[in-house]
Coordinates of C-alpha atoms in Angstrom, one line a residue:
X99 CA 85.4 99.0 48.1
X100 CA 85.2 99.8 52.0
X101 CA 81.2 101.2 50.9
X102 CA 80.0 98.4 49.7
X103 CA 81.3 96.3 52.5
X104 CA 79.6 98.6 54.6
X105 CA 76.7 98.2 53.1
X106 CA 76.7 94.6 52.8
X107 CA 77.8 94.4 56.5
X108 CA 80.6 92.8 55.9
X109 CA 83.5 93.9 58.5
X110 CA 86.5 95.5 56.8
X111 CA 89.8 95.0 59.3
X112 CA 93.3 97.0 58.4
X113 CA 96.5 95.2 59.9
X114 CA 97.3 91.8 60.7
X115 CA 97.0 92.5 64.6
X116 CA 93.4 94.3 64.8
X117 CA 92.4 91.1 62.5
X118 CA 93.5 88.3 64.7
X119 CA 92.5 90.2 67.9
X120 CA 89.4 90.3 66.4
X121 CA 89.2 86.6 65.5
X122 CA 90.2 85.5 68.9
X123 CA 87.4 87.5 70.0
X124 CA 85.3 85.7 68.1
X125 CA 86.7 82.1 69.5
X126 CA 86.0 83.0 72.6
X127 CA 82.6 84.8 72.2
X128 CA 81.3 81.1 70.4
X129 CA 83.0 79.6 72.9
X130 CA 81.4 81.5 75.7
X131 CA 77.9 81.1 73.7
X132 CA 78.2 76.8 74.4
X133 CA 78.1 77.3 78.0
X134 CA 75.0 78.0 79.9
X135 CA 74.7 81.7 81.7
X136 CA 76.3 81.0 85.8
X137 CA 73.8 82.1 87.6
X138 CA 75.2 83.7 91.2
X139 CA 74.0 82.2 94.4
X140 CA 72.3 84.0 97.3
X141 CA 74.3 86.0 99.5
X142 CA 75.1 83.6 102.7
X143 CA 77.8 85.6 104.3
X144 CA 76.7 88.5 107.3
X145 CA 77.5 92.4 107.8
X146 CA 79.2 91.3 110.8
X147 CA 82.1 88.8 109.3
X148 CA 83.2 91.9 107.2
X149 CA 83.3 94.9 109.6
X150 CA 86.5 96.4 110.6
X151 CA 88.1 93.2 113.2
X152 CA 86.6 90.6 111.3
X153 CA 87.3 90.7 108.2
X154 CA 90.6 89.2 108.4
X155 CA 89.4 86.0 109.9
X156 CA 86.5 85.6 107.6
X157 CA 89.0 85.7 104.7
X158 CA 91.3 82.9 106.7
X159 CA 88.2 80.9 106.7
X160 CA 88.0 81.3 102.7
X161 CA 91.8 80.0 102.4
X162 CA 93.3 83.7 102.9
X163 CA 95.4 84.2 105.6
X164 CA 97.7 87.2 106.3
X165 CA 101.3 87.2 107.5
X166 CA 102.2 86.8 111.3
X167 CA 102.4 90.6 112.2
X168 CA 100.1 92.7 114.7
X169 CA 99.2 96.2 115.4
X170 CA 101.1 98.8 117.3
X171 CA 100.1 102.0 118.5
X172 CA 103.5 104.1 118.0
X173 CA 107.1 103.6 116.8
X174 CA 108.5 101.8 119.9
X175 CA 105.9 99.4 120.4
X176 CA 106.4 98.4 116.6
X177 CA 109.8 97.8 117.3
X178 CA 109.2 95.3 120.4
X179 CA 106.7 93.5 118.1
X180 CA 108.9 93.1 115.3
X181 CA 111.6 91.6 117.7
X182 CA 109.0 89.2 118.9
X183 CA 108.0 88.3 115.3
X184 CA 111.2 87.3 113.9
X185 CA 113.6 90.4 111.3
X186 CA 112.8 91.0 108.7
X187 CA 109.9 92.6 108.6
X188 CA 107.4 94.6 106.8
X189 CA 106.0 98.3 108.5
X190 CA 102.5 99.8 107.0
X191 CA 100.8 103.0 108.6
X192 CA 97.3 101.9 109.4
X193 CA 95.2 105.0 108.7
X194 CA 91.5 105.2 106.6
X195 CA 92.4 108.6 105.5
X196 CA 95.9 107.0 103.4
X197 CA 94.5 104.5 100.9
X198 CA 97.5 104.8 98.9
X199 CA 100.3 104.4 101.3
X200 CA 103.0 103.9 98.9
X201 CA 102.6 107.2 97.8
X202 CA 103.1 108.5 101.6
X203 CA 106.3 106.7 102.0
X204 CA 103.4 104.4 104.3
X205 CA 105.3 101.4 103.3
X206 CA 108.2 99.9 104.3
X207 CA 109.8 96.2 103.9
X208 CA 113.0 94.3 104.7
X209 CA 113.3 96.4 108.2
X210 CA 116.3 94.5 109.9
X211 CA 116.2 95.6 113.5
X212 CA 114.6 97.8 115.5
X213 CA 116.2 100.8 115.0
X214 CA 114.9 100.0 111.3
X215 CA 111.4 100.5 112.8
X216 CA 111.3 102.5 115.0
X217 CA 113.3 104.7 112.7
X218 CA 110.5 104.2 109.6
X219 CA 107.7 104.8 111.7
X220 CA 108.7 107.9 112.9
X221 CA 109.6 109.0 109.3
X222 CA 106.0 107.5 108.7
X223 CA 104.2 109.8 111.2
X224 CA 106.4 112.8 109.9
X225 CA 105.5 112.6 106.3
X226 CA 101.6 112.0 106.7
X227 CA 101.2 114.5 109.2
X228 CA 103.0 117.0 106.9
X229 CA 100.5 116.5 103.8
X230 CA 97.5 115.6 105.8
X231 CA 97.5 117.2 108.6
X232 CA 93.9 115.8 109.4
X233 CA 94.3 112.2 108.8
X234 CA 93.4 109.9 111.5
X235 CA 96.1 107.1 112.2
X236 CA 95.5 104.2 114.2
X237 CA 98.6 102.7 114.4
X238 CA 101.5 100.1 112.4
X239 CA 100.7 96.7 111.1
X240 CA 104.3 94.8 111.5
X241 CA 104.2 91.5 109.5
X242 CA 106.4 88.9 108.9
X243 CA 107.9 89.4 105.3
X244 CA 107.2 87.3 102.6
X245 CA 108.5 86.8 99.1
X246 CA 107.1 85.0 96.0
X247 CA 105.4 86.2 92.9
X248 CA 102.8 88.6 93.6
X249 CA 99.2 88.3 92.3
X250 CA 96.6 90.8 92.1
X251 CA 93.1 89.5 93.2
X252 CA 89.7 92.2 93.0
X253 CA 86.2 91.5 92.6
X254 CA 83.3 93.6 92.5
X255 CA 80.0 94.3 90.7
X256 CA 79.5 95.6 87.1
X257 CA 76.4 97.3 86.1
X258 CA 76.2 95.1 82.6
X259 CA 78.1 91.9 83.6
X260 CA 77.4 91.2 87.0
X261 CA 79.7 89.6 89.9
X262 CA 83.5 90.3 88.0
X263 CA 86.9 88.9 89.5
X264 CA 90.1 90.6 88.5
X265 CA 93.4 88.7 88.3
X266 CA 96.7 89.6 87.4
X267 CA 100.2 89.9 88.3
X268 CA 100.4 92.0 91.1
X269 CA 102.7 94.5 92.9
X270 CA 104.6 97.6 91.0
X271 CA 103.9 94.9 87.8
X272 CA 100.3 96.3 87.6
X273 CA 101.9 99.2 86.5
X274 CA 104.8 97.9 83.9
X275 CA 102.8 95.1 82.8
X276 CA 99.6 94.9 81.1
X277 CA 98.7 91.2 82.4
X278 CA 94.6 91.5 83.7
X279 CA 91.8 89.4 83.3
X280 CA 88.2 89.6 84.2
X281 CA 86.4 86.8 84.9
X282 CA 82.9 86.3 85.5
X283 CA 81.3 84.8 89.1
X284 CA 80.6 82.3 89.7
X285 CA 84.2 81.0 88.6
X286 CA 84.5 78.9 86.2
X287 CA 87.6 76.7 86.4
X288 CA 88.1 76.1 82.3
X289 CA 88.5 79.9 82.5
X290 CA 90.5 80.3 85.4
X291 CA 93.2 77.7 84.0
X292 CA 93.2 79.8 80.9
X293 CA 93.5 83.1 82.4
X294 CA 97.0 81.4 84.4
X295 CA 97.8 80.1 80.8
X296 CA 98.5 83.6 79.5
X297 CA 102.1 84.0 78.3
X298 CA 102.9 87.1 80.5
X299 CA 101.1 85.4 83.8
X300 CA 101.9 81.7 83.0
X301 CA 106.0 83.0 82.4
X302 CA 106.2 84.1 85.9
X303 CA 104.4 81.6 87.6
X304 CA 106.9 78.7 85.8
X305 CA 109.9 80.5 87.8
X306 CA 110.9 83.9 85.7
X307 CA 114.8 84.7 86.0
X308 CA 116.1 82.1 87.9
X309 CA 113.0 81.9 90.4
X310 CA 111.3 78.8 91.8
X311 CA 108.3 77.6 90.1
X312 CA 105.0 79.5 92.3
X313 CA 102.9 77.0 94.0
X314 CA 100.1 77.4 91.3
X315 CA 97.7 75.0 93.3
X316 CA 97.7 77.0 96.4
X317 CA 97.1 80.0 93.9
X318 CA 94.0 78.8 92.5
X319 CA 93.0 77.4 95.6
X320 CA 93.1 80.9 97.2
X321 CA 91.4 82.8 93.6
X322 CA 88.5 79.9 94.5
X323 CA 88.4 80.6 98.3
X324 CA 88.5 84.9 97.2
X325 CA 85.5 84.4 94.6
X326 CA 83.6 82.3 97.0
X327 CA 84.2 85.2 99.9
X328 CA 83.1 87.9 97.7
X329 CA 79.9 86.0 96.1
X330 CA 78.7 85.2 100.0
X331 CA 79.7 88.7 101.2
X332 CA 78.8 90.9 97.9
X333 CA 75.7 92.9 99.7
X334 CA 78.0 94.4 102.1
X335 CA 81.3 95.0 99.9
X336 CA 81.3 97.6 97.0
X337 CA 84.5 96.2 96.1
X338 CA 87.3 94.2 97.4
X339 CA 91.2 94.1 96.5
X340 CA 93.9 91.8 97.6
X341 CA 97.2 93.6 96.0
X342 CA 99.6 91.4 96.4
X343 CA 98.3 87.9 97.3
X344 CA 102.0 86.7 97.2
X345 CA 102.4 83.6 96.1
X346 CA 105.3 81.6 97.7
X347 CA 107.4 78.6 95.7
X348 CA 105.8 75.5 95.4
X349 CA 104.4 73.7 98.3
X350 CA 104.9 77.2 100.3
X351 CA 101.0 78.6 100.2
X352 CA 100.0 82.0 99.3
X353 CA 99.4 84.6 101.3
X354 CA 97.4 87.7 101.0
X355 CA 99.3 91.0 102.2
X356 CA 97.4 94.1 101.5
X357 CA 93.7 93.9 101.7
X358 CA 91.5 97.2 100.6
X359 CA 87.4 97.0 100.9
X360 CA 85.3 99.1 100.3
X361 CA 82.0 98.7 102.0
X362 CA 78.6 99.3 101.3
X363 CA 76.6 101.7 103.4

């Protein structure tokens, strides 16, 4: 009976699925039990190479660069800077008080001229000035567009587990798919192959609906390069996340689009 398994401590699983996810987490906790406990290295990284103008070329130097784009300070400067950068072209409202810009309509891609721009900016300005009438905004960020399979990359620090990285597909997919793993720091690379081995990930990566295979190297060459950033920088970030690190078709790179941090006091 389900007492006397109880009482004998012997676990009592209904359904085939609860059983085998049960199992697998048994694999992988004897698995995990083989390897010696990482231990994370000292901080190395400075206040400085994460503040607000230098973040972005601290994470080039750790193998993640942004598009070509700039910052402009109103609607008709965008559009000159999105004619020097080459249509199309992606428009964000830069603003600390709008975290979640899609939400704002503070988003816009595949702008084709600069009409296009000018045009969403304005609508832009209009929208966020309607429901926060207080927000501070300190301009556009115009950047070239770019296409590829979108990854998300996060990392911060659990109370239990220590330095985490999250991975998974990226984009509105975070949403419709449930394809997340958390991985430990420092990263291991026998885990990080198997986290890009899971069906859902793995399927998109190997060219899903007629797509070109993702350049997987350059993808974990920039999860490597993110994990490294965030173990050197972790006193001075609460959190960090790179949603989406698109990456691009084989031999094209990845590149990391939308960057959110969250720093420590």
């Amino acid at each position: 009976s389900v007492d006397f398994r109880k009482e004998a401590g012997i676990p009592f699983l209904m359904g085939i699925p609860e059983t085998v996810k049960v199992m697998k987490a048994l694999c992988d906790h004897a698995d995990r039990r083989r390897r010696p406990l990482p231990q994370s290295p000292a901080t190395r990284g400075y206040a400085r190479d994460v503040a607000a103008g230098a973040l972005e070329k601290t994470l080039a130097a750790h193998g993640l660069r942004e598009p070509r784009g700039g910052l402009a300070s109103d609607p008709d400067s965008a559009a000159r800077l999105a004619t020097s950068i080459g249509f199309p072209v992606a428009l964000k409202l830069v603003s600390p008080d709008v975290v979640h810009k899609t939400e704002f309509g503070a988003v816009r891609v595949g702008l084709a001229s600069p009409g296009d721009v000018t045009r969403a900016a304005t609508a832009m300005l209009t929208t966020v000035r309607e429901r926060l009438p207080d927000a501070r905004i300190d301009g556009f960020l115009v950047q070239e567009m770019v296409s590829g399979v979108e990854i998300l990359l996060g990392a911060h620090e659990d109370p239990a587990f220590g330095s985490c990285l999250v991975l998974g597909l990226g984009g509105v997919n975070v949403e419709l798919m449930d394809a997340t793993e958390i991985l430990t720091l420092p990263l291991d690379a026998s885990e990080l192959g198997a986290a890009l081995s899971r069906p859902k990930i793995a399927r998109v990566l190997a060219g899903f609906r007629g797509a070109p295979p993702a350049d997987v190297d350059a993808l974990r060459r920039a999860v490597a390069g993110f994990a490294d950033f965030y173990l050197a920088h972790r006193d001075y970030i609460g959190e960090i996340e790179i949603n989406p690190l698109v990456v691009r078709a084989r031999g094209g790179g990845a590149v990391a689009v939308d960057v959110r941090v969250v720093r420590r006091p």
